[in-house]
mmCIF file of C-alpha atoms and ligand atoms in Angstrom:
data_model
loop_
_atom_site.group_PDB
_atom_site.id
_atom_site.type_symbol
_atom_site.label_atom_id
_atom_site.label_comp_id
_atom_site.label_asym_id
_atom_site.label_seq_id
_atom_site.Cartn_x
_atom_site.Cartn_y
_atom_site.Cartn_z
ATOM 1 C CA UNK A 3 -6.752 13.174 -43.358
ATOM 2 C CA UNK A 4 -8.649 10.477 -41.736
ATOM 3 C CA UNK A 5 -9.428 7.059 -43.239
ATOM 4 C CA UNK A 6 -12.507 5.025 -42.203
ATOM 5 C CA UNK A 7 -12.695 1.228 -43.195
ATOM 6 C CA UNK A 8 -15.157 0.502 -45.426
ATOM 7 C CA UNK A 9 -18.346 -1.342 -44.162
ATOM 8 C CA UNK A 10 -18.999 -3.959 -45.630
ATOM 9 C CA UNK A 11 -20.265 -7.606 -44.127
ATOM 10 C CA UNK A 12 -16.963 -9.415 -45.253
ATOM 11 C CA UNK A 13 -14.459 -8.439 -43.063
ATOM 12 C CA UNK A 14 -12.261 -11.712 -41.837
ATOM 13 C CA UNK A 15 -12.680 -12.116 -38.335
ATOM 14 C CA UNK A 16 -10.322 -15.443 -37.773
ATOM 15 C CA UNK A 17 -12.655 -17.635 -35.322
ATOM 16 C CA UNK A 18 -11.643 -18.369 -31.796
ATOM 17 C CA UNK A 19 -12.175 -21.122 -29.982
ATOM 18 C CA UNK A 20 -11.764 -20.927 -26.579
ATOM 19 C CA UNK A 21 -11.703 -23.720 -23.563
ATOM 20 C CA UNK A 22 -12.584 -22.709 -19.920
ATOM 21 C CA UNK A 23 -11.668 -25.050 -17.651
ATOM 22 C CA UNK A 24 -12.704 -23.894 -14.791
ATOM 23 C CA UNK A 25 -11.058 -25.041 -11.339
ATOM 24 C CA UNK A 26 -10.704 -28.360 -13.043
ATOM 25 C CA UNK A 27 -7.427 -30.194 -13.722
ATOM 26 C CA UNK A 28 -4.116 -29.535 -11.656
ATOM 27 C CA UNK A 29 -0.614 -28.738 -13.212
ATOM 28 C CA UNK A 30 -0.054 -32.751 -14.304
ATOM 29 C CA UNK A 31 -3.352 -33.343 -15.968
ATOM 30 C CA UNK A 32 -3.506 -29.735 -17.506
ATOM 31 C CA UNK A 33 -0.417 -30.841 -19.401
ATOM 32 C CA UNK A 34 -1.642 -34.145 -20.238
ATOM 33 C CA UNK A 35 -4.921 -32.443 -21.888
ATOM 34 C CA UNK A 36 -3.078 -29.837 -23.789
ATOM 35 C CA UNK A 37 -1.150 -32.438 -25.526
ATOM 36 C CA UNK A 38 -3.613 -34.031 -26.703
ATOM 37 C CA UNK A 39 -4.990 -31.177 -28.216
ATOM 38 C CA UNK A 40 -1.776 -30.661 -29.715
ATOM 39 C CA UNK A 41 -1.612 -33.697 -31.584
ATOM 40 C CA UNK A 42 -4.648 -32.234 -33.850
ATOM 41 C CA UNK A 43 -2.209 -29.469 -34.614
ATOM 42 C CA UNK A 44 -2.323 -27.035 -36.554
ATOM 43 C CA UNK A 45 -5.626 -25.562 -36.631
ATOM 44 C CA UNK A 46 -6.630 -24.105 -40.001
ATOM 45 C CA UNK A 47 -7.903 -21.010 -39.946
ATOM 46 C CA UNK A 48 -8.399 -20.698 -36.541
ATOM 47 C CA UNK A 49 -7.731 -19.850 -33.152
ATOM 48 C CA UNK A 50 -7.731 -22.071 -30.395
ATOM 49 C CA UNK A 51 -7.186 -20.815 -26.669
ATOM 50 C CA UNK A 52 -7.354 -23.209 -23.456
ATOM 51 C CA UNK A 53 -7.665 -21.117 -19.980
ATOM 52 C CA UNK A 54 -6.766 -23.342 -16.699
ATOM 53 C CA UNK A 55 -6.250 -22.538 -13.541
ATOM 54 C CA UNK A 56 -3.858 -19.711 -12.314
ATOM 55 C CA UNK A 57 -1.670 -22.739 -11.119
ATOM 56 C CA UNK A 58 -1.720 -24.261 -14.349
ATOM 57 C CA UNK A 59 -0.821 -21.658 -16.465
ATOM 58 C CA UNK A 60 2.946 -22.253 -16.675
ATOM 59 C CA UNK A 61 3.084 -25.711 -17.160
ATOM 60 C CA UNK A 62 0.246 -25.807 -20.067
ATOM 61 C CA UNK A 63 2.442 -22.496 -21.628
ATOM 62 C CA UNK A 64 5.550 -25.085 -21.488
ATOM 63 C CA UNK A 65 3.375 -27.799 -23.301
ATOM 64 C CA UNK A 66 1.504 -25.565 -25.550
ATOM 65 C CA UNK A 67 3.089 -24.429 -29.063
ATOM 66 C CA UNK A 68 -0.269 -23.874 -31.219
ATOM 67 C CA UNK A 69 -2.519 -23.637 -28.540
ATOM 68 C CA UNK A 70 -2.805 -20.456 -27.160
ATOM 69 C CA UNK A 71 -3.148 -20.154 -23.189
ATOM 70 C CA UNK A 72 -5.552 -17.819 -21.250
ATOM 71 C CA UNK A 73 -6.040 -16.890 -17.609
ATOM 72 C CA UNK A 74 -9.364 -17.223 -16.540
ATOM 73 C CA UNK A 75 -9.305 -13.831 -13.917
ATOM 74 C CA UNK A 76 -6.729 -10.860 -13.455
ATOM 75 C CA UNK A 77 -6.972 -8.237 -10.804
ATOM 76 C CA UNK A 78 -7.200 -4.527 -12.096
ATOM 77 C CA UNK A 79 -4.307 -3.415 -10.594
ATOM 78 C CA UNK A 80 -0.565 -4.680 -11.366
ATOM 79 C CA UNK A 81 0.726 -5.330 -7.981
ATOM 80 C CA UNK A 82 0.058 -4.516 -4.646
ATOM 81 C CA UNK A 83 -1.686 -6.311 -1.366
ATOM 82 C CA UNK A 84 -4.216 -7.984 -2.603
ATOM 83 C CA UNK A 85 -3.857 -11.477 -1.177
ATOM 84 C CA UNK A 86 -4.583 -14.571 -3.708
ATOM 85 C CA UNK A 87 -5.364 -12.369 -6.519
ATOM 86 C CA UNK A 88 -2.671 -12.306 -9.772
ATOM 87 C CA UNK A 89 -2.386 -9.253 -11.854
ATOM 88 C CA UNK A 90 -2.510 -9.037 -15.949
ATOM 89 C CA UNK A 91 0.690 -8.034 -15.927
ATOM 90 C CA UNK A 92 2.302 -11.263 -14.584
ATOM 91 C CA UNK A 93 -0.358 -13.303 -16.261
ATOM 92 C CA UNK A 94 0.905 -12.346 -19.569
ATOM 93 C CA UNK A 95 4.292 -14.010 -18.901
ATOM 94 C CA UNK A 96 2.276 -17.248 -19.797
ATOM 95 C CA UNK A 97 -1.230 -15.748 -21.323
ATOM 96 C CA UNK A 98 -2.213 -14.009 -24.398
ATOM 97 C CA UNK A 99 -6.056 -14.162 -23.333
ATOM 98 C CA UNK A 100 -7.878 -12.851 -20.200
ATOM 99 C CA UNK A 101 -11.375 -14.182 -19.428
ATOM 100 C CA UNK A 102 -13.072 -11.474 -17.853
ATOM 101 C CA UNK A 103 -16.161 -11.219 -15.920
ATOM 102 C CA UNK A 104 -16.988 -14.588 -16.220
ATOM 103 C CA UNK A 105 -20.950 -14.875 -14.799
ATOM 104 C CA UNK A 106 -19.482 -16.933 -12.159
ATOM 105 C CA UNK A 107 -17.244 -14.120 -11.037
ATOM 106 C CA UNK A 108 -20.045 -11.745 -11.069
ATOM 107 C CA UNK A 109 -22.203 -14.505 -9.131
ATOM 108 C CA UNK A 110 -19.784 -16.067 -6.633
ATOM 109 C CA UNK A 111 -17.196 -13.153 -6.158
ATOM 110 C CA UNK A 112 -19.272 -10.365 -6.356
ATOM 111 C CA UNK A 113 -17.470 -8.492 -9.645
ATOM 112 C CA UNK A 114 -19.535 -5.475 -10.718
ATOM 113 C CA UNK A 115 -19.454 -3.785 -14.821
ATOM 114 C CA UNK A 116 -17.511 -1.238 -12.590
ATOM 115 C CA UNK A 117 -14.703 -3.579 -11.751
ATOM 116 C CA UNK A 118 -15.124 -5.802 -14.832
ATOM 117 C CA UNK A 119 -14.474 -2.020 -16.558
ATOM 118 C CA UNK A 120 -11.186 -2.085 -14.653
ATOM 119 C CA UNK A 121 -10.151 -5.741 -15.393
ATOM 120 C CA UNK A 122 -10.386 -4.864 -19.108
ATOM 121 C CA UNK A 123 -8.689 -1.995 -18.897
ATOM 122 C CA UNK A 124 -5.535 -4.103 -16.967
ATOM 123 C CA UNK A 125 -5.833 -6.554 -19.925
ATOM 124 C CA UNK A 126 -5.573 -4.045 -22.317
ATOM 125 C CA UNK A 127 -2.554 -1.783 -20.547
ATOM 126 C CA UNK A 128 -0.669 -5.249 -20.401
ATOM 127 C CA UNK A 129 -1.673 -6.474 -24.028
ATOM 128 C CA UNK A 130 -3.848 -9.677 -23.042
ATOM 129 C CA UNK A 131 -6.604 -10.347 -25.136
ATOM 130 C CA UNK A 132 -9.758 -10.043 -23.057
ATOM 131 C CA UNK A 133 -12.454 -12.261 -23.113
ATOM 132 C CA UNK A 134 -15.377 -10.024 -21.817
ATOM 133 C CA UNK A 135 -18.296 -12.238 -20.765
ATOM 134 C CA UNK A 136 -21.696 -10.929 -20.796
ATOM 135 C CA UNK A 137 -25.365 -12.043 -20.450
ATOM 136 C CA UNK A 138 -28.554 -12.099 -18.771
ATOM 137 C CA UNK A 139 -30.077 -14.272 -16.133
ATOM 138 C CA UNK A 140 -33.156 -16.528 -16.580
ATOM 139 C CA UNK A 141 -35.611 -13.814 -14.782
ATOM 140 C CA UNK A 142 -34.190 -11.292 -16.626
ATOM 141 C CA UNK A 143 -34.582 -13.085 -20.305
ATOM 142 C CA UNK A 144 -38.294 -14.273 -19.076
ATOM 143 C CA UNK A 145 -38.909 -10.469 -18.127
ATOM 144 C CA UNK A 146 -37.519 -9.954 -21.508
ATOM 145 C CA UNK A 147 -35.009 -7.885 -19.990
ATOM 146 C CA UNK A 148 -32.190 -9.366 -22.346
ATOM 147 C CA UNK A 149 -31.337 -6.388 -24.443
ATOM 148 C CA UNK A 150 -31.501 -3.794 -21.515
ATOM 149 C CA UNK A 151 -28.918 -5.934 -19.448
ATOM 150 C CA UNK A 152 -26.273 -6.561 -22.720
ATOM 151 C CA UNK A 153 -26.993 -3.027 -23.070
ATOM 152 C CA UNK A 154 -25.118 -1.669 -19.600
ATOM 153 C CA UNK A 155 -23.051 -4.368 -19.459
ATOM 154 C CA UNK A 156 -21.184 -3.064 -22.333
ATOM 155 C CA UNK A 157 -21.454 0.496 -21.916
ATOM 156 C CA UNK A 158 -20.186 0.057 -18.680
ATOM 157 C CA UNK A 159 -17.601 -2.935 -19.280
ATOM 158 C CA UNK A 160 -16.081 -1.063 -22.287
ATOM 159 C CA UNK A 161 -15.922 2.163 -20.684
ATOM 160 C CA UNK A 162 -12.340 2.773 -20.141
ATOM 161 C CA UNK A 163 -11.603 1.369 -23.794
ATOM 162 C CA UNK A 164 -10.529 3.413 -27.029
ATOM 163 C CA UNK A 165 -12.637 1.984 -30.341
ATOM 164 C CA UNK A 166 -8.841 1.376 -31.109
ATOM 165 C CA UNK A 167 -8.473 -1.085 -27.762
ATOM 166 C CA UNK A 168 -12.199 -2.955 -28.674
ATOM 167 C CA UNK A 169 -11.467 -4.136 -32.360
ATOM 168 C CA UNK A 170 -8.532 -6.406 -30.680
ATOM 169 C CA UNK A 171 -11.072 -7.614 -27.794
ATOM 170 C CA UNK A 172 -13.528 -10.504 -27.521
ATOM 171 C CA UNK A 173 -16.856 -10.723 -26.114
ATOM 172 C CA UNK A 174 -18.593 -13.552 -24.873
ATOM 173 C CA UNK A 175 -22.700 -13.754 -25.022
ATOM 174 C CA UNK A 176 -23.212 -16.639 -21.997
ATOM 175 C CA UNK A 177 -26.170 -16.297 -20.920
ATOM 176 C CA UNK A 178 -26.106 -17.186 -17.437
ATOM 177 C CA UNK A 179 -29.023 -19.966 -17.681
ATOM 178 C CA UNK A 180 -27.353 -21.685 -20.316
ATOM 179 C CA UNK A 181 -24.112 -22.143 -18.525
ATOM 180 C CA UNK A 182 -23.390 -25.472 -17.294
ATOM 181 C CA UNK A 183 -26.892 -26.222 -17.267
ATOM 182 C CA UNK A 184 -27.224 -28.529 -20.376
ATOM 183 C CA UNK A 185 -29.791 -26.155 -21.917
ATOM 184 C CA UNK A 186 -27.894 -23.921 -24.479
ATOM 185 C CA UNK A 187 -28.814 -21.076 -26.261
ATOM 186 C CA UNK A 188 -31.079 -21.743 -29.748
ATOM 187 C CA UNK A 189 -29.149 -20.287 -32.270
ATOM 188 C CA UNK A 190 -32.110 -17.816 -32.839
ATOM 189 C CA UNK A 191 -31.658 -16.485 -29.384
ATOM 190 C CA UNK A 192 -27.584 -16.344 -29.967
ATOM 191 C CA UNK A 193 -27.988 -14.424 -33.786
ATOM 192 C CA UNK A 194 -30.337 -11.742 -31.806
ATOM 193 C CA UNK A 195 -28.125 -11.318 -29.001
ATOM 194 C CA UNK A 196 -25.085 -10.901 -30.843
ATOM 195 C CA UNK A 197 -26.559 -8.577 -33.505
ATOM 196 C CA UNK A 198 -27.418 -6.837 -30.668
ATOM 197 C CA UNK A 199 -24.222 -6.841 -29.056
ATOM 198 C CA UNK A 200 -22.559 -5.579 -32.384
ATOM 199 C CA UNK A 201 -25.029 -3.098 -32.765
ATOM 200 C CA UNK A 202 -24.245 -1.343 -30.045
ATOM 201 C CA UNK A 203 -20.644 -1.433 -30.097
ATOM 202 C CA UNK A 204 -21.125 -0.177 -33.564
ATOM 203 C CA UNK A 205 -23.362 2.740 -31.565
ATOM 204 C CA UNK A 206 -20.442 3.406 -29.170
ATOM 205 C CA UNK A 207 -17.231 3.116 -31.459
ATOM 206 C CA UNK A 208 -18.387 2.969 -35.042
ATOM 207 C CA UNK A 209 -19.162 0.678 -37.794
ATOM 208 C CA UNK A 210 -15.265 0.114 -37.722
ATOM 209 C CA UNK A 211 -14.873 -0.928 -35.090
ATOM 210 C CA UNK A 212 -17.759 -3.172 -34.613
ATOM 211 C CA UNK A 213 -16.746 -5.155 -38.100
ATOM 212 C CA UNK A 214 -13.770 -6.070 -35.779
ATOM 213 C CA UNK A 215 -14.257 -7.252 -32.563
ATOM 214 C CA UNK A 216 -14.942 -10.824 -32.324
ATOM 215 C CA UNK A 217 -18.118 -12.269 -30.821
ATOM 216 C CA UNK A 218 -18.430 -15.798 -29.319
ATOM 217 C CA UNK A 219 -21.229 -17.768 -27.854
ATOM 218 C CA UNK A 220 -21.066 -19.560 -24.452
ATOM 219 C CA UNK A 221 -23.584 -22.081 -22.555
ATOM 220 C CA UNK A 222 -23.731 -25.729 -22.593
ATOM 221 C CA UNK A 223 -21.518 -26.247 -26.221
ATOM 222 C CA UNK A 224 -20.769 -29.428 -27.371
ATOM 223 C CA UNK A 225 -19.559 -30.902 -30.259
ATOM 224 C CA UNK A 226 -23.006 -31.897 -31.253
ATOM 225 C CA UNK A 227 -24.447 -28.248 -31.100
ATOM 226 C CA UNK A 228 -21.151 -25.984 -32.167
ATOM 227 C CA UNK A 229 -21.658 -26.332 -35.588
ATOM 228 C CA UNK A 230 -25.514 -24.452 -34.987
ATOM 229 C CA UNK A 231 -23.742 -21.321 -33.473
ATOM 230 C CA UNK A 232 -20.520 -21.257 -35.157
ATOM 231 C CA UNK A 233 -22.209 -21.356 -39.033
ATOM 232 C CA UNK A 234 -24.575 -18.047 -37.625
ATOM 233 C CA UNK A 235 -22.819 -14.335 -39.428
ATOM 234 C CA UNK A 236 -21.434 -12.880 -36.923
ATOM 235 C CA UNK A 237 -20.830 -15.465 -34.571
ATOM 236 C CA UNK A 238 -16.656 -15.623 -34.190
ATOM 237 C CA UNK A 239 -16.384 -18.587 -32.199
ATOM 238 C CA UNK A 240 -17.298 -20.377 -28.904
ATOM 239 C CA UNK A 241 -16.346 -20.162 -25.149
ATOM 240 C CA UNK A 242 -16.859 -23.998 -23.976
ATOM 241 C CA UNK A 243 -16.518 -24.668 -20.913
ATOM 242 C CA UNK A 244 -17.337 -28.607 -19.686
ATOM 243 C CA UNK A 245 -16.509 -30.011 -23.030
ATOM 244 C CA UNK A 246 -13.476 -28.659 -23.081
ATOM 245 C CA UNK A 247 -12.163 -30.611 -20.540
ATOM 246 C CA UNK A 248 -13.049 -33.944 -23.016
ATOM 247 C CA UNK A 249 -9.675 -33.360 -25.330
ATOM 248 C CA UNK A 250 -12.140 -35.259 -28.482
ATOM 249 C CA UNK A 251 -15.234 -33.550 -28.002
ATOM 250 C CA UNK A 252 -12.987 -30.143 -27.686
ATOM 251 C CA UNK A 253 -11.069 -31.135 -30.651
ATOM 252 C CA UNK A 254 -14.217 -31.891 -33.029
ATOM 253 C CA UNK A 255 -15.253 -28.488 -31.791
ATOM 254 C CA UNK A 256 -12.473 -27.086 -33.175
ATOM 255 C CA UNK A 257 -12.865 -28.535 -36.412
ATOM 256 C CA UNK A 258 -16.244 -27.463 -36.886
ATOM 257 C CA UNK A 259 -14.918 -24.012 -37.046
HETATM 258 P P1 PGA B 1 -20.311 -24.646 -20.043
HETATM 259 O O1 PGA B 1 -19.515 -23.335 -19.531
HETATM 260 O O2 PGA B 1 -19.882 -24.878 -21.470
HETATM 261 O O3 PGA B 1 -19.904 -25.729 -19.113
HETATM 262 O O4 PGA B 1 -21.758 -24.303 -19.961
HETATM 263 C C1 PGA B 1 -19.343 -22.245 -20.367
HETATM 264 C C2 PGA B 1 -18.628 -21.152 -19.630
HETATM 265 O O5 PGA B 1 -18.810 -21.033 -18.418
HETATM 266 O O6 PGA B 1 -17.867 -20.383 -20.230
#
Protein backbone atom coordinates (compact mmCIF):
# COMPACT_ATOMS: atom_id res chain seq x y z
CA UNK A 1 0.00 0.00 0.00
CA UNK A 2 1.45 3.25 -0.93
CA UNK A 3 1.06 6.52 1.00
CA UNK A 4 1.28 9.94 -0.72
CA UNK A 5 1.70 13.15 1.50
CA UNK A 6 -0.97 15.25 1.42
CA UNK A 7 -0.68 18.57 -0.59
CA UNK A 8 -1.27 21.12 1.02
CA UNK A 9 0.70 24.77 1.04
CA UNK A 10 1.85 24.33 4.77
CA UNK A 11 4.42 22.00 4.79
CA UNK A 12 7.54 23.33 7.15
CA UNK A 13 10.40 23.79 5.09
CA UNK A 14 13.06 25.08 7.95
CA UNK A 15 14.83 28.15 6.02
CA UNK A 16 18.45 28.04 5.08
CA UNK A 17 20.68 30.53 5.00
CA UNK A 18 23.61 30.02 3.28
CA UNK A 19 27.11 32.15 2.95
CA UNK A 20 29.38 31.74 -0.17
CA UNK A 21 32.48 33.03 0.29
CA UNK A 22 33.99 32.61 -2.56
CA UNK A 23 37.97 32.47 -2.83
CA UNK A 24 37.88 35.00 -0.07
CA UNK A 25 39.39 34.58 3.40
CA UNK A 26 42.33 32.04 4.19
CA UNK A 27 42.30 29.39 7.07
CA UNK A 28 43.04 32.35 9.95
CA UNK A 29 40.43 34.81 8.92
CA UNK A 30 37.82 32.03 7.98
CA UNK A 31 38.00 31.17 11.66
CA UNK A 32 37.92 34.59 12.86
CA UNK A 33 34.52 35.18 10.75
CA UNK A 34 32.85 32.05 11.84
CA UNK A 35 33.16 33.08 15.35
CA UNK A 36 31.67 35.85 15.08
CA UNK A 37 28.81 34.39 13.65
CA UNK A 38 28.80 32.14 16.43
CA UNK A 39 28.39 34.56 19.02
CA UNK A 40 24.67 35.22 17.54
CA UNK A 41 24.14 31.58 18.32
CA UNK A 42 21.63 29.73 18.18
CA UNK A 43 19.60 30.48 15.28
CA UNK A 44 15.86 30.00 15.80
CA UNK A 45 14.27 28.24 13.44
CA UNK A 46 16.76 28.17 11.05
CA UNK A 47 19.56 26.99 9.20
CA UNK A 48 22.62 28.70 8.71
CA UNK A 49 25.50 27.25 6.40
CA UNK A 50 28.93 29.19 5.61
CA UNK A 51 30.94 27.57 2.46
CA UNK A 52 34.83 28.74 2.29
CA UNK A 53 37.38 27.69 0.49
CA UNK A 54 38.46 23.96 0.10
CA UNK A 55 41.47 25.09 2.34
CA UNK A 56 39.31 26.45 4.84
CA UNK A 57 37.04 23.89 5.41
CA UNK A 58 38.73 22.16 8.37
CA UNK A 59 39.60 24.90 10.37
CA UNK A 60 35.98 26.73 10.11
CA UNK A 61 34.49 22.81 10.92
CA UNK A 62 36.88 23.08 14.18
CA UNK A 63 35.37 26.60 14.99
CA UNK A 64 31.91 25.96 13.93
CA UNK A 65 29.30 24.22 16.44
CA UNK A 66 25.85 25.81 15.10
CA UNK A 67 26.99 26.85 11.95
CA UNK A 68 26.90 24.40 9.48
CA UNK A 69 29.93 24.24 6.88
CA UNK A 70 29.66 23.70 3.06
CA UNK A 71 32.14 23.12 0.25
CA UNK A 72 31.68 25.31 -2.46
CA UNK A 73 32.69 22.45 -5.49
CA UNK A 74 33.16 18.52 -5.40
CA UNK A 75 34.33 16.46 -8.29
CA UNK A 76 31.87 13.63 -9.47
CA UNK A 77 33.99 10.99 -8.87
CA UNK A 78 35.44 9.84 -5.29
CA UNK A 79 39.03 9.50 -6.00
CA UNK A 80 41.22 9.13 -8.71
CA UNK A 81 43.79 11.51 -10.89
CA UNK A 82 42.24 14.38 -11.12
CA UNK A 83 44.80 16.96 -10.03
CA UNK A 84 43.47 19.96 -7.65
CA UNK A 85 40.03 18.73 -7.64
CA UNK A 86 38.50 17.20 -4.02
CA UNK A 87 35.83 14.62 -4.10
CA UNK A 88 32.31 14.65 -1.99
CA UNK A 89 33.38 11.96 -0.30
CA UNK A 90 36.33 13.58 1.57
CA UNK A 91 34.49 16.84 1.66
CA UNK A 92 31.97 15.43 3.93
CA UNK A 93 34.59 14.77 6.64
CA UNK A 94 34.10 18.60 7.30
CA UNK A 95 30.77 19.49 5.06
CA UNK A 96 27.19 18.75 5.30
CA UNK A 97 26.44 21.10 2.16
CA UNK A 98 27.77 21.01 -1.46
CA UNK A 99 27.34 24.12 -3.64
CA UNK A 100 26.95 22.87 -6.96
CA UNK A 101 27.11 24.42 -10.26
CA UNK A 102 27.67 27.64 -9.07
CA UNK A 103 27.21 30.15 -12.43
CA UNK A 104 30.76 30.87 -11.94
CA UNK A 105 31.69 27.25 -12.37
CA UNK A 106 29.60 26.97 -15.38
CA UNK A 107 31.22 30.41 -16.63
CA UNK A 108 34.90 30.18 -15.65
CA UNK A 109 35.41 26.29 -15.53
CA UNK A 110 33.36 25.26 -18.14
CA UNK A 111 30.77 22.79 -15.96
CA UNK A 112 27.92 21.59 -18.19
CA UNK A 113 23.97 20.30 -16.63
CA UNK A 114 25.78 17.03 -17.76
CA UNK A 115 28.53 17.25 -15.22
CA UNK A 116 26.57 19.39 -12.73
CA UNK A 117 24.10 16.00 -13.10
CA UNK A 118 27.15 14.07 -11.90
CA UNK A 119 28.27 16.44 -9.06
CA UNK A 120 24.78 15.99 -7.55
CA UNK A 121 24.70 12.66 -7.87
CA UNK A 122 28.42 12.46 -5.80
CA UNK A 123 26.69 14.71 -3.19
CA UNK A 124 23.95 12.60 -2.86
CA UNK A 125 25.95 8.94 -2.87
CA UNK A 126 28.11 10.64 -0.03
CA UNK A 127 25.10 12.33 1.90
CA UNK A 128 26.08 16.17 1.38
CA UNK A 129 23.37 18.39 0.99
CA UNK A 130 23.60 19.93 -2.46
CA UNK A 131 23.15 23.31 -3.22
CA UNK A 132 22.15 23.17 -6.99
CA UNK A 133 22.52 26.64 -8.52
CA UNK A 134 20.54 27.58 -11.44
CA UNK A 135 19.60 30.62 -13.60
CA UNK A 136 19.61 32.49 -16.69
CA UNK A 137 21.89 35.06 -18.18
CA UNK A 138 20.96 38.70 -18.96
CA UNK A 139 20.42 37.89 -22.92
CA UNK A 140 18.63 35.07 -22.11
CA UNK A 141 16.04 36.87 -19.46
CA UNK A 142 15.85 39.97 -22.12
CA UNK A 143 15.03 37.22 -24.86
CA UNK A 144 12.66 36.09 -22.27
CA UNK A 145 14.30 32.90 -22.39
CA UNK A 146 14.10 32.52 -18.45
CA UNK A 147 11.70 29.67 -18.10
CA UNK A 148 13.15 27.58 -21.07
CA UNK A 149 16.74 27.73 -19.46
CA UNK A 150 15.41 26.79 -15.54
CA UNK A 151 13.57 24.36 -17.50
CA UNK A 152 16.79 22.06 -18.81
CA UNK A 153 18.76 23.02 -16.20
CA UNK A 154 16.74 20.96 -13.94
CA UNK A 155 15.72 18.23 -16.04
CA UNK A 156 19.11 17.74 -16.78
CA UNK A 157 20.80 18.66 -13.27
CA UNK A 158 18.32 16.35 -11.44
CA UNK A 159 18.59 13.59 -13.75
CA UNK A 160 20.40 10.98 -11.90
CA UNK A 161 18.19 11.80 -8.69
CA UNK A 162 15.27 9.61 -7.11
CA UNK A 163 12.10 12.11 -6.02
CA UNK A 164 13.35 10.40 -2.72
CA UNK A 165 17.14 12.07 -3.18
CA UNK A 166 15.40 15.80 -4.32
CA UNK A 167 13.08 16.44 -1.20
CA UNK A 168 16.56 16.50 0.93
CA UNK A 169 18.25 18.88 -1.85
CA UNK A 170 18.41 22.65 -2.31
CA UNK A 171 18.19 24.74 -5.26
CA UNK A 172 19.44 28.01 -5.80
CA UNK A 173 17.59 30.59 -8.42
CA UNK A 174 20.88 33.13 -9.10
CA UNK A 175 20.35 34.55 -11.88
CA UNK A 176 23.57 35.13 -13.37
CA UNK A 177 23.06 39.10 -13.90
CA UNK A 178 22.21 39.59 -10.48
CA UNK A 179 25.28 38.00 -9.06
CA UNK A 180 27.78 40.24 -7.69
CA UNK A 181 26.53 42.90 -9.73
CA UNK A 182 24.61 45.05 -7.13
CA UNK A 183 21.38 44.69 -9.13
CA UNK A 184 19.31 41.84 -7.46
CA UNK A 185 16.44 40.13 -8.43
CA UNK A 186 12.79 42.11 -7.70
CA UNK A 187 11.04 39.88 -5.66
CA UNK A 188 8.41 39.63 -8.53
CA UNK A 189 11.00 38.18 -10.78
CA UNK A 190 12.26 35.70 -7.75
CA UNK A 191 8.25 34.50 -6.79
CA UNK A 192 7.92 33.65 -10.76
CA UNK A 193 11.06 31.92 -11.03
CA UNK A 194 10.73 29.85 -8.13
CA UNK A 195 7.06 28.92 -8.73
CA UNK A 196 8.43 27.93 -11.73
CA UNK A 197 11.16 26.01 -10.46
CA UNK A 198 8.70 24.11 -8.06
CA UNK A 199 6.43 23.57 -10.69
CA UNK A 200 8.41 21.60 -12.51
CA UNK A 201 9.98 19.56 -9.99
CA UNK A 202 6.46 18.94 -8.97
CA UNK A 203 6.12 17.83 -12.99
CA UNK A 204 9.15 15.50 -12.66
CA UNK A 205 8.76 13.92 -9.05
CA UNK A 206 5.34 14.83 -7.76
CA UNK A 207 3.53 17.22 -5.67
CA UNK A 208 5.49 15.39 -2.79
CA UNK A 209 8.21 15.92 -3.50
CA UNK A 210 8.12 19.42 -4.68
CA UNK A 211 6.37 20.53 -1.10
CA UNK A 212 9.92 19.46 0.06
CA UNK A 213 12.78 20.60 -1.52
CA UNK A 214 13.93 23.89 -0.43
CA UNK A 215 14.28 26.87 -2.75
CA UNK A 216 16.62 29.87 -2.14
CA UNK A 217 17.29 33.06 -3.94
CA UNK A 218 20.81 34.31 -4.89
CA UNK A 219 22.15 37.77 -6.47
CA UNK A 220 23.33 40.81 -4.83
CA UNK A 221 21.48 40.04 -1.04
CA UNK A 222 21.97 42.21 1.61
CA UNK A 223 20.63 42.78 4.75
CA UNK A 224 18.64 45.64 3.43
CA UNK A 225 16.86 43.53 0.64
CA UNK A 226 16.63 39.79 2.41
CA UNK A 227 13.70 40.48 4.15
CA UNK A 228 11.85 41.20 0.30
CA UNK A 229 12.78 37.58 -0.82
CA UNK A 230 12.78 35.69 2.29
CA UNK A 231 8.87 36.88 3.36
CA UNK A 232 7.84 35.55 -0.61
CA UNK A 233 5.82 31.57 -0.15
CA UNK A 234 7.99 29.50 -1.30
CA UNK A 235 11.10 31.17 -0.99
CA UNK A 236 13.31 28.83 1.71
CA UNK A 237 16.11 31.01 2.18
CA UNK A 238 19.06 32.90 0.56
CA UNK A 239 22.51 32.05 -1.00
CA UNK A 240 24.60 35.42 -0.19
CA UNK A 241 27.52 35.67 -1.36
CA UNK A 242 29.55 39.30 -0.75
CA UNK A 243 27.64 40.05 2.35
CA UNK A 244 28.46 37.18 3.81
CA UNK A 245 31.82 37.91 4.20
CA UNK A 246 30.54 41.20 6.56
CA UNK A 247 29.91 38.82 9.87
CA UNK A 248 26.88 41.90 10.86
CA UNK A 249 25.32 42.32 7.68
CA UNK A 250 25.38 38.23 7.42
CA UNK A 251 24.11 38.00 10.86
CA UNK A 252 21.03 40.53 10.40
CA UNK A 253 20.41 38.35 7.40
CA UNK A 254 19.99 35.63 9.40
CA UNK A 255 17.65 37.13 11.63
CA UNK A 256 15.40 38.26 9.09
CA UNK A 257 14.64 34.69 8.46
P1 LIG B 1 26.57 37.85 -4.44
O1 LIG B 1 26.88 36.30 -4.81
O2 LIG B 1 25.65 37.83 -3.24
O3 LIG B 1 27.89 38.46 -4.17
O4 LIG B 1 25.88 38.41 -5.63
C1 LIG B 1 25.88 35.34 -4.73
C2 LIG B 1 26.43 34.02 -5.18
O5 LIG B 1 27.31 33.99 -6.04
O6 LIG B 1 25.99 32.97 -4.69
Amino acid sequence: MRYYVSISKNVMRTKLIAGNWKMHLDPRQSRVLVRRIEKHAPFKDVDVVVCPTALSLAAVADTANNVAVGVQNIHYQDEGAFTGEISASMAKQYARYAIVGHSERRQHFGETDAVVARKMAAAVRNELVPIMCIGENLFQRLDRETKHVIHDQLMTGLTMLTGRDVRGIAIAYEPIWAIGTGDNAKPEQVKQAVDYIRGTVSEMFGKGVAEQVRILYGGSVKAATAPGYLKLDGVDGVLVGGASLVADEFINIIDSA
